[in-house]
Coordinates of C-alpha atoms in Angstrom, one line a residue:
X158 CA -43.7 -3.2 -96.6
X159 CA -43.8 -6.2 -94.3
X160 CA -40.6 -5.0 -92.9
X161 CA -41.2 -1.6 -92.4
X162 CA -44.3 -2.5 -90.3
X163 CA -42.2 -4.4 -88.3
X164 CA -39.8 -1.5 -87.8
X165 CA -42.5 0.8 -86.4
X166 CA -44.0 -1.9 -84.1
X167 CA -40.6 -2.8 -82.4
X168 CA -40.7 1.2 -81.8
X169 CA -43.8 1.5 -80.3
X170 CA -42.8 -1.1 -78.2
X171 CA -39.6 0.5 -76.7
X172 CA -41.7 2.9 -76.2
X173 CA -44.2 1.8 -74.6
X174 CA -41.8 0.1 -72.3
X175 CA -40.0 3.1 -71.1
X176 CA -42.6 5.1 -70.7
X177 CA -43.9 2.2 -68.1
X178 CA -40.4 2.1 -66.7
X179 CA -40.7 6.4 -66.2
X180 CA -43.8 5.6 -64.2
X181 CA -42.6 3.1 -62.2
X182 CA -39.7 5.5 -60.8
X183 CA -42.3 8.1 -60.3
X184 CA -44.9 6.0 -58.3
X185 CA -41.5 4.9 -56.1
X186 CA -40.2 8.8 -55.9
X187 CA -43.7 9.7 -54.6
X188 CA -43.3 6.8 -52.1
X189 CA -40.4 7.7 -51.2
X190 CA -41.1 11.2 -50.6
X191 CA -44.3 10.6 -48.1
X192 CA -42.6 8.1 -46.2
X193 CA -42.5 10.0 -42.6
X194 CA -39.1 10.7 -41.8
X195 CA -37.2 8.0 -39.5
X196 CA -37.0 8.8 -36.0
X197 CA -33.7 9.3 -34.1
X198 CA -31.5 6.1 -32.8
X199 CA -31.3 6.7 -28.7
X200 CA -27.8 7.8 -27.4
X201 CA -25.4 5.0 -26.3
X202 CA -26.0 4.3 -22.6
X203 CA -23.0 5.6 -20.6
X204 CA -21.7 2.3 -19.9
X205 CA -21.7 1.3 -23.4
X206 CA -19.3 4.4 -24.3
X207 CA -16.6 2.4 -22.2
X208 CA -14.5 0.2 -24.4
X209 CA -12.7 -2.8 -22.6
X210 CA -9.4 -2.8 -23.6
X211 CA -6.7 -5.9 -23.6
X212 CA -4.2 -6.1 -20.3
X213 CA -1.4 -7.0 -22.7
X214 CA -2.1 -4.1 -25.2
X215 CA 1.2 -2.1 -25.4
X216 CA -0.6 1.3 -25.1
X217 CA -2.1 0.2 -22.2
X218 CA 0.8 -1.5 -20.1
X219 CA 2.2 2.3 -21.4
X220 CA -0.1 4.2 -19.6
X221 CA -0.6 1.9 -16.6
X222 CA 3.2 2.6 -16.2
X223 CA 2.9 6.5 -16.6
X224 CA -0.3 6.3 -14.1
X225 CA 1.7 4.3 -11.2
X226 CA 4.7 6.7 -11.7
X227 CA 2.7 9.9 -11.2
X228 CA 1.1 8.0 -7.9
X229 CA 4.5 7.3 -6.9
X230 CA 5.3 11.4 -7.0
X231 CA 2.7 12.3 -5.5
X232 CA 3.1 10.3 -2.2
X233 CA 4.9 12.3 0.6
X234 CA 5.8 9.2 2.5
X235 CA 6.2 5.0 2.2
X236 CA 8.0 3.0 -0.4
X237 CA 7.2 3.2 -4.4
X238 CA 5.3 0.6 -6.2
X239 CA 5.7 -1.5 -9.3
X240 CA 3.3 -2.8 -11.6
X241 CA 2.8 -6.4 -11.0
X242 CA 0.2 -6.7 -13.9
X243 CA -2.8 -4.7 -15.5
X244 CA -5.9 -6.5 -13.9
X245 CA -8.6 -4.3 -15.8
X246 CA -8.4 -1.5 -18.5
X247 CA -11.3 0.6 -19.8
X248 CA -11.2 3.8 -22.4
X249 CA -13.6 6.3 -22.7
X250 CA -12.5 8.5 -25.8
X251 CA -14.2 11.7 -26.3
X252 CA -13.9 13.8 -29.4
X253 CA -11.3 16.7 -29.6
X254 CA -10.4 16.1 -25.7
X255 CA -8.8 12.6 -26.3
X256 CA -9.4 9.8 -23.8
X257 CA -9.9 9.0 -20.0
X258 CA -8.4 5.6 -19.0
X259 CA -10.2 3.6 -16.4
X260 CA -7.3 1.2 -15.3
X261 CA -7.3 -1.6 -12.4
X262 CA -3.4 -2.2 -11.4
X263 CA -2.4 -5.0 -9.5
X264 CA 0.8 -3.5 -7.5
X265 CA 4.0 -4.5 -5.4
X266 CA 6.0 -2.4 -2.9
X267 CA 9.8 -1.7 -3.8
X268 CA 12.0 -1.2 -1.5
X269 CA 12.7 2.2 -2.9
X270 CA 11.6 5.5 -0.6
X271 CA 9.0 7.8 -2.6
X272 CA 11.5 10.7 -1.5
X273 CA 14.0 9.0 -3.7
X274 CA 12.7 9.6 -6.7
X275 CA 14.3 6.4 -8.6
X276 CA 13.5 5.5 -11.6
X277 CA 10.5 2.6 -11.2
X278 CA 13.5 0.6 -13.4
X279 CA 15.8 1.0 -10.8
X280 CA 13.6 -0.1 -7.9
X281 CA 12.6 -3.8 -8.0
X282 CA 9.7 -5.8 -5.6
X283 CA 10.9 -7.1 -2.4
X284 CA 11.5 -10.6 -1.4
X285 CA 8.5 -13.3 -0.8
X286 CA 8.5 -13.1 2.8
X287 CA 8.4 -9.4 3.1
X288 CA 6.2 -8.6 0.1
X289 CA 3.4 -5.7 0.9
X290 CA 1.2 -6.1 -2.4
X291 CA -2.5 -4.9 -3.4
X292 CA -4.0 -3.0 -6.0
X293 CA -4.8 0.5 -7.2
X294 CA -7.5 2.3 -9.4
X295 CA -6.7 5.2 -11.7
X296 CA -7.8 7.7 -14.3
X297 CA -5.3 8.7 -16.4
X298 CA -6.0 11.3 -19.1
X299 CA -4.1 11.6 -22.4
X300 CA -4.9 13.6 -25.4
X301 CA -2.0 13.3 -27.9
X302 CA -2.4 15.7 -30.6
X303 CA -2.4 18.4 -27.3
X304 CA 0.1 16.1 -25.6
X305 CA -1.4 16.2 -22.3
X306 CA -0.9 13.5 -19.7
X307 CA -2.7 13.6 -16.5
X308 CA -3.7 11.8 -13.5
X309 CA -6.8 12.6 -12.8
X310 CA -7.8 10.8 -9.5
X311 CA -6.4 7.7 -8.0
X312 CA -6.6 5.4 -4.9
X313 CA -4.5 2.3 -3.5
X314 CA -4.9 -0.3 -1.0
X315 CA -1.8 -2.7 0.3
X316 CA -1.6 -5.2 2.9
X317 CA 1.6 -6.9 3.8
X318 CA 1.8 -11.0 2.5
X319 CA 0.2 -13.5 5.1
X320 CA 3.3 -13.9 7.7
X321 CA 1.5 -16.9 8.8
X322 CA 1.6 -18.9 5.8
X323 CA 5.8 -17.3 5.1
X324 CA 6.8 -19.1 8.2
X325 CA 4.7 -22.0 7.4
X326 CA 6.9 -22.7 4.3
X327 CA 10.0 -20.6 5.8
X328 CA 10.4 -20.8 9.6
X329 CA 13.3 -19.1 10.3
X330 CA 12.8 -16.1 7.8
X331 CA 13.1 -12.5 9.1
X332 CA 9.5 -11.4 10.0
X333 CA 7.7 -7.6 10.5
X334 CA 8.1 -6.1 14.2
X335 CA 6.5 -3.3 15.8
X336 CA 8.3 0.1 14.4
X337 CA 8.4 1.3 18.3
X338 CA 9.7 -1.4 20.2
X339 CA 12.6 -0.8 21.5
X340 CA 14.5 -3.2 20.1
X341 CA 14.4 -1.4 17.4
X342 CA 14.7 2.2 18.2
X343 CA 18.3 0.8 19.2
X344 CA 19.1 -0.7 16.1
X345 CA 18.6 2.2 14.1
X346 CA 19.9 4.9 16.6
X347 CA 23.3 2.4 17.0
X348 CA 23.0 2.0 13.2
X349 CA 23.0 6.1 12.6
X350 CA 25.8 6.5 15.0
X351 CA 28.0 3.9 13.3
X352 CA 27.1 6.0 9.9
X353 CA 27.8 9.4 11.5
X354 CA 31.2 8.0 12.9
X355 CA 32.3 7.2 10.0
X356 CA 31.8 10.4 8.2
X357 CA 32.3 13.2 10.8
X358 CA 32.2 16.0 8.3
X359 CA 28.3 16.0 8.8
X360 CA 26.1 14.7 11.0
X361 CA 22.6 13.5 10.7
X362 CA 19.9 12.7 13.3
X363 CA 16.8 10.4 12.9
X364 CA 13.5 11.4 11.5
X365 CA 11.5 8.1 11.7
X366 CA 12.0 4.6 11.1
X367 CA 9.9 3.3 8.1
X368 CA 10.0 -0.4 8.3
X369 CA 11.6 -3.1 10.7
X370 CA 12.0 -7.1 11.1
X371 CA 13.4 -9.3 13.3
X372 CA 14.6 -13.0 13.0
X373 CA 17.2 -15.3 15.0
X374 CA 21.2 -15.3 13.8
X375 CA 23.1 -16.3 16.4
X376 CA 21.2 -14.1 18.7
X377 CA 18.5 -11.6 17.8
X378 CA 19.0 -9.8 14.7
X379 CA 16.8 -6.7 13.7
X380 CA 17.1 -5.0 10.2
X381 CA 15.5 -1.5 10.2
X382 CA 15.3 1.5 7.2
X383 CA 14.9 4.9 8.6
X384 CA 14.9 8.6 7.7
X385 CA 17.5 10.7 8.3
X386 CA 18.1 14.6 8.0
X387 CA 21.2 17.1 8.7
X388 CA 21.8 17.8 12.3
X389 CA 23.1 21.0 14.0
X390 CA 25.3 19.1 15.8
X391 CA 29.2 18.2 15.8
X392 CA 30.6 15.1 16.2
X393 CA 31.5 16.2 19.8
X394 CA 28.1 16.6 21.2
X395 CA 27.4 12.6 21.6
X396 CA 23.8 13.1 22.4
X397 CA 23.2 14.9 18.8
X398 CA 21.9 12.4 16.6
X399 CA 18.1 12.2 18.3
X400 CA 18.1 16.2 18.4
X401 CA 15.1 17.5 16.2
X402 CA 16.0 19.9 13.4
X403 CA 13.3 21.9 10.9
X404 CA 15.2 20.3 8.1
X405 CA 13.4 18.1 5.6
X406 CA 15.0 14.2 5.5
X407 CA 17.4 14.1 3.2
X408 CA 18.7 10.4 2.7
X409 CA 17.2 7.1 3.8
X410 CA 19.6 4.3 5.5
X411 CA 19.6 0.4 6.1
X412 CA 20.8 -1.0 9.0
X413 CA 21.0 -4.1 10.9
X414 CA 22.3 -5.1 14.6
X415 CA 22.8 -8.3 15.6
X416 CA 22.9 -9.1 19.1
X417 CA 25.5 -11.9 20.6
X418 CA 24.0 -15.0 21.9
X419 CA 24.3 -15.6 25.8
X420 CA 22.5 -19.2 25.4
X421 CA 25.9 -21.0 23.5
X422 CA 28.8 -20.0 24.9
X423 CA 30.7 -20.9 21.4
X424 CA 28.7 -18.1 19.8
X425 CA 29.3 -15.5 22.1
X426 CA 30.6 -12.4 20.5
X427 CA 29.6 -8.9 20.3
X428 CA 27.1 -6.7 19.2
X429 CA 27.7 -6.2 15.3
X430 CA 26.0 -3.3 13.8
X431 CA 26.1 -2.7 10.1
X432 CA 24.7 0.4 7.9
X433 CA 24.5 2.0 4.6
X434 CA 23.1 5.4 3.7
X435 CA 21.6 7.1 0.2
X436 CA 21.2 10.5 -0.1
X437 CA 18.3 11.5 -2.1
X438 CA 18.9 14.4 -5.3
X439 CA 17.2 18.0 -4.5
X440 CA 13.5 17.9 -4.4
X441 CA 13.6 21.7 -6.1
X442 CA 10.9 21.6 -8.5
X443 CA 10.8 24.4 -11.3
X444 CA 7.3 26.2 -10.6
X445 CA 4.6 25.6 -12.6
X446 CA 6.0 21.9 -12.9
X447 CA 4.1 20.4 -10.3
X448 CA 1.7 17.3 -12.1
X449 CA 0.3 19.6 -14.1
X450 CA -0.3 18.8 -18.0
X451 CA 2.2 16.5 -20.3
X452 CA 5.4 17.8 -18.7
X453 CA 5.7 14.4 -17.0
X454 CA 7.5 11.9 -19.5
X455 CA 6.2 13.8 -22.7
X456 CA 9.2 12.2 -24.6
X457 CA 7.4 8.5 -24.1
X458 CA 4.4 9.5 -25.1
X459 CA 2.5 6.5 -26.8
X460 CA 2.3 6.8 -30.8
X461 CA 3.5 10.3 -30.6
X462 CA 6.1 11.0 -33.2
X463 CA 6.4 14.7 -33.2
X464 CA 9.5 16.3 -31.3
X465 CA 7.9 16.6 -27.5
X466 CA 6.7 19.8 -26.6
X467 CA 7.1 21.2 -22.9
X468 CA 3.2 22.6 -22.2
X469 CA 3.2 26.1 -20.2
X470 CA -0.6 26.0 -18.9
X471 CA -0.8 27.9 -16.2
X472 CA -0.9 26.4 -13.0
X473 CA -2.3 29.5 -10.6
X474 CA -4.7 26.9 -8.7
X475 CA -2.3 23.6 -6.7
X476 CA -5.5 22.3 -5.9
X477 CA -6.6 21.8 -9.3
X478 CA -3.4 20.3 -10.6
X479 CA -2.8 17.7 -7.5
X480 CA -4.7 14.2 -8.4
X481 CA -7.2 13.3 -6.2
X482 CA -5.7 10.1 -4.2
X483 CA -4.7 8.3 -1.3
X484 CA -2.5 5.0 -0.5
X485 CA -4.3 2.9 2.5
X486 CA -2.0 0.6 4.2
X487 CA -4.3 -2.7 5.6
X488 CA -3.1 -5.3 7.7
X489 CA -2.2 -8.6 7.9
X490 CA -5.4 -10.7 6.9
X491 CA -4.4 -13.1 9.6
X492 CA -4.5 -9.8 12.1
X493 CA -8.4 -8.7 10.9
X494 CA -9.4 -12.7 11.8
X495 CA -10.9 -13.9 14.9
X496 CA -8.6 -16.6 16.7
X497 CA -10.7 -19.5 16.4
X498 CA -10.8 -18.8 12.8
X499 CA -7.3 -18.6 12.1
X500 CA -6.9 -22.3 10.4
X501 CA -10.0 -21.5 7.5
X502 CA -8.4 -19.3 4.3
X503 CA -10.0 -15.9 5.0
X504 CA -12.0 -14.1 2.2
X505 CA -9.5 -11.4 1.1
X506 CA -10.9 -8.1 0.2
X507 CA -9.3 -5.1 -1.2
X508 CA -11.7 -1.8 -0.8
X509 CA -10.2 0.0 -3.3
X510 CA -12.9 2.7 -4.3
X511 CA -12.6 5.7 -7.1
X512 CA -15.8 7.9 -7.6
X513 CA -15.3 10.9 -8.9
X514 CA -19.3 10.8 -9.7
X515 CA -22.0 8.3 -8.5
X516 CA -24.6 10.0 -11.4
X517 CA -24.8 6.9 -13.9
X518 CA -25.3 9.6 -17.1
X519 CA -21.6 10.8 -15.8
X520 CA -20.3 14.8 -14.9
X521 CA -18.1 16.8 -16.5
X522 CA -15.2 17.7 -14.7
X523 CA -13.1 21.4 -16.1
X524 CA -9.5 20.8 -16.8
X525 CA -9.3 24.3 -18.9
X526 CA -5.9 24.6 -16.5
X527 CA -4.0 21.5 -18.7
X528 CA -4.6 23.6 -22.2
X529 CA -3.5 26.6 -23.1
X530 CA -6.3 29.4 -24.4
X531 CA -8.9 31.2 -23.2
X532 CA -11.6 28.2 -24.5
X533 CA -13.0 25.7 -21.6
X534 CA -12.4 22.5 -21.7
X535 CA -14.1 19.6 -19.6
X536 CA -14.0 16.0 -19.6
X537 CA -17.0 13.1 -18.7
X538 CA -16.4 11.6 -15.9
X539 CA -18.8 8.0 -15.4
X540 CA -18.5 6.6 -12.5
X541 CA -15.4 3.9 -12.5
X542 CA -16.6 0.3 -14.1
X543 CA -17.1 -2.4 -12.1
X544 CA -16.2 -6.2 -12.6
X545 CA -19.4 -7.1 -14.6
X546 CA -17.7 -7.3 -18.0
X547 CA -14.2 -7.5 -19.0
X548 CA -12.2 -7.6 -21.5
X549 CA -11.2 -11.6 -22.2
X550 CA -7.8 -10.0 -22.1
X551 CA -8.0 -9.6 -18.1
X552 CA -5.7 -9.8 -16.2
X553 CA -2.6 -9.5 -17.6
X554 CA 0.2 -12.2 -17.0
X555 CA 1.7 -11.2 -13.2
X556 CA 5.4 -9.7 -12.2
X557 CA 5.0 -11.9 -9.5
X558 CA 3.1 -15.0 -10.1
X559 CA 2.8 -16.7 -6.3
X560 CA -0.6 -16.3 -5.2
X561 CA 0.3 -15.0 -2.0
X562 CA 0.8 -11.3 -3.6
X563 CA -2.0 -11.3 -6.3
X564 CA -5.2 -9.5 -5.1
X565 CA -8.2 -11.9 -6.3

């Protein structure tokens, strides 16, 4: 008896207990359920949708490089530049359309001619004492499942290396001289007829000279690059080489006189002129090839592994496929000083601007012409980031590490 009592009391126990446990969940559903609904988190600010990215990074030194080369083909005149080092790198990814890099490239002029078309492998900085340097900002859109790679705007400022402080530490180093002295129009008119003499089957004429120094040998020396395009002419008419032709350049020459010295008589001798020429490859482009989307170095795309893909997007509209951009050439900093001001270390500044937008919520931008189909397709644009935060991973380690030719 005893223990059938205790049978039914441990029963009415359990179930008690879950009947207090059933109304426990209840009282919480109801909770629950009249609890007013959370309100919505605010969007991101715009500046908080850029991520700072490291200057090392492999994908980014990868599209730095693709960036620089598509400035380089888009400049119609001056020398190409190389990638000294990544100085800032921002990445704005957006959905299905990929991302938009914001980078900050310290640069370096080559002694390569943009006409030339080189390889930027091929075309290595100049020498300390005639370095031109500065720095350039880019956009540079990728979106790799599309495998579309675009420059999207860019702009570059250079200034040649302090000449003062070169022949401080290198006195008797070749220095810059005015490109219309006429010093120099002689050296590079003597120079082209020395070239044309020896190769009489054609002859070329001068187009400009691009770049000139002078220093002392055992006279004068000057050392000049120039233009040159196909002249008219025969190696009879003497006077040829300065006639003007409608013909685009077509190589680009170095040459160097050297004038004998009148001051020692031991050293007289004569004038020595020296020159060697580079014909550039046919600038024919196949139409509808002209920067327009992921037909530029589609085989290197980052992280791609898919066979590369030639995209056809139509390219109706020049205007919309051509990057926005310029190259502005500065002076010498010691030039843009006052005299008596010459001996303090001038504040360097580089005025490098790129604005596609000044809204601070961003714009979008259509570029429907880099994808094929009918849909539209448009990218933010913010406006480009400025120097408050960085990644820790900024700058990059230099090409070129004398502080002469690194931009602050």
């Amino acid at each position: 008896m005893i223990n059938t009592f205790d049978r039914l009391g441990s029963q009415a126990f359990s179930r008690m207990a879950l009947l207090r446990l059933l109304v426990f969940c209840t009282l919480a559903a109801c909770c629950v359920a009249r609890s007013p609904p959370a309100p919505p988190l605010p969007p991101l600010p715009p500046a908080l949708l850029l991520d700072p990215l490291s200057c090392n990074d492999s994908q980014v030194l990868a599209v730095a490089g693709f960036a620089l080369q598509n400035i380089n083909r888009d400049q119609k005149d001056g020398y190409m530049l190389s990638l000294s080092r990544v100085h800032d790198a921002w990445e704005h990814y957006q959905e299905d359309m990929g991302s938009l890099f914001y980078l900050t490239l310290d640069v370096l002029e080559t002694g390569c001619h943009v006409l030339s078309k080189k390889a930027q492998k091929d075309c290595g900085p100049r020498t300390l004492h005639e370095s031109v340097y500065g720095q350039c900002k880019a956009m540079f859109h990728i979106n790799r499942p599309r495998r579309v790679l675009y420059l999207l705007a860019y702009n570059c400022t250079l200034r040649p290396v302090s000449q003062r402080k070169i022949q401080s530490m290198c006195p008797d180093c070749p220095f810059p001289v005015d490109l219309s002295a006429p010093s120099v129009l002689e050296a590079a008119t003597e120079s082209l007829a020395k070239f044309n003499r020896e190769n009489p089957s054609k002859q070329y004429s001068l187009v400009k000279v691009t770049r000139a120094t002078t220093q002392w040998v055992v006279g004068p020396a000057y050392s000049v690059d120039f233009l040159i395009k196909e002249s008219p002419c025969t190696e009879s008419q003497a006077s040829c080489s300065l006639q003007s032709s409608d013909s685009a350049p077509v190589g680009f020459c170095h040459g160097s006189m050297v004038q004998g010295s009148v001051q020692v008589p031991a050293l007289i001798r004569k004038k020595s002129v020296s020159v060697t020429c580079e014909f550039f490859e046919s600038q024919a482009q196949v139409p509808g090839d002209d920067n327009t989307a992921a037909t530029q170095e589609s085989k290197k795309l980052p992280t791609a592994d898919e066979a590369p893909q030639k995209n056809t997007a139509p390219t109706n509209s020049p205007s919309k496929t051509a990057p926005r951009g310029s190259v502005q050439h500065l002076p010498d900093l010691d030039v843009e000083k006052p005299e008596d001001s010459k001996e303090k270390s001038p504040v360097e500044a580089f005025p490098v601007q790129l604005d596609l937008t000044t809204n601070p919520q961003g714009d979008t931008l259509d570029v429907s012409f880099l994808y094929l189909g009918p849909e539209e397709k448009k990218l933010v644009v913010l406006p480009f980031p400025g120097t408050e935060r960085r990644s820790t991973e900024c700058p990059g380690p230099a090409e070129g590490t004398n502080p002469l030719i690194l931009p602050p």
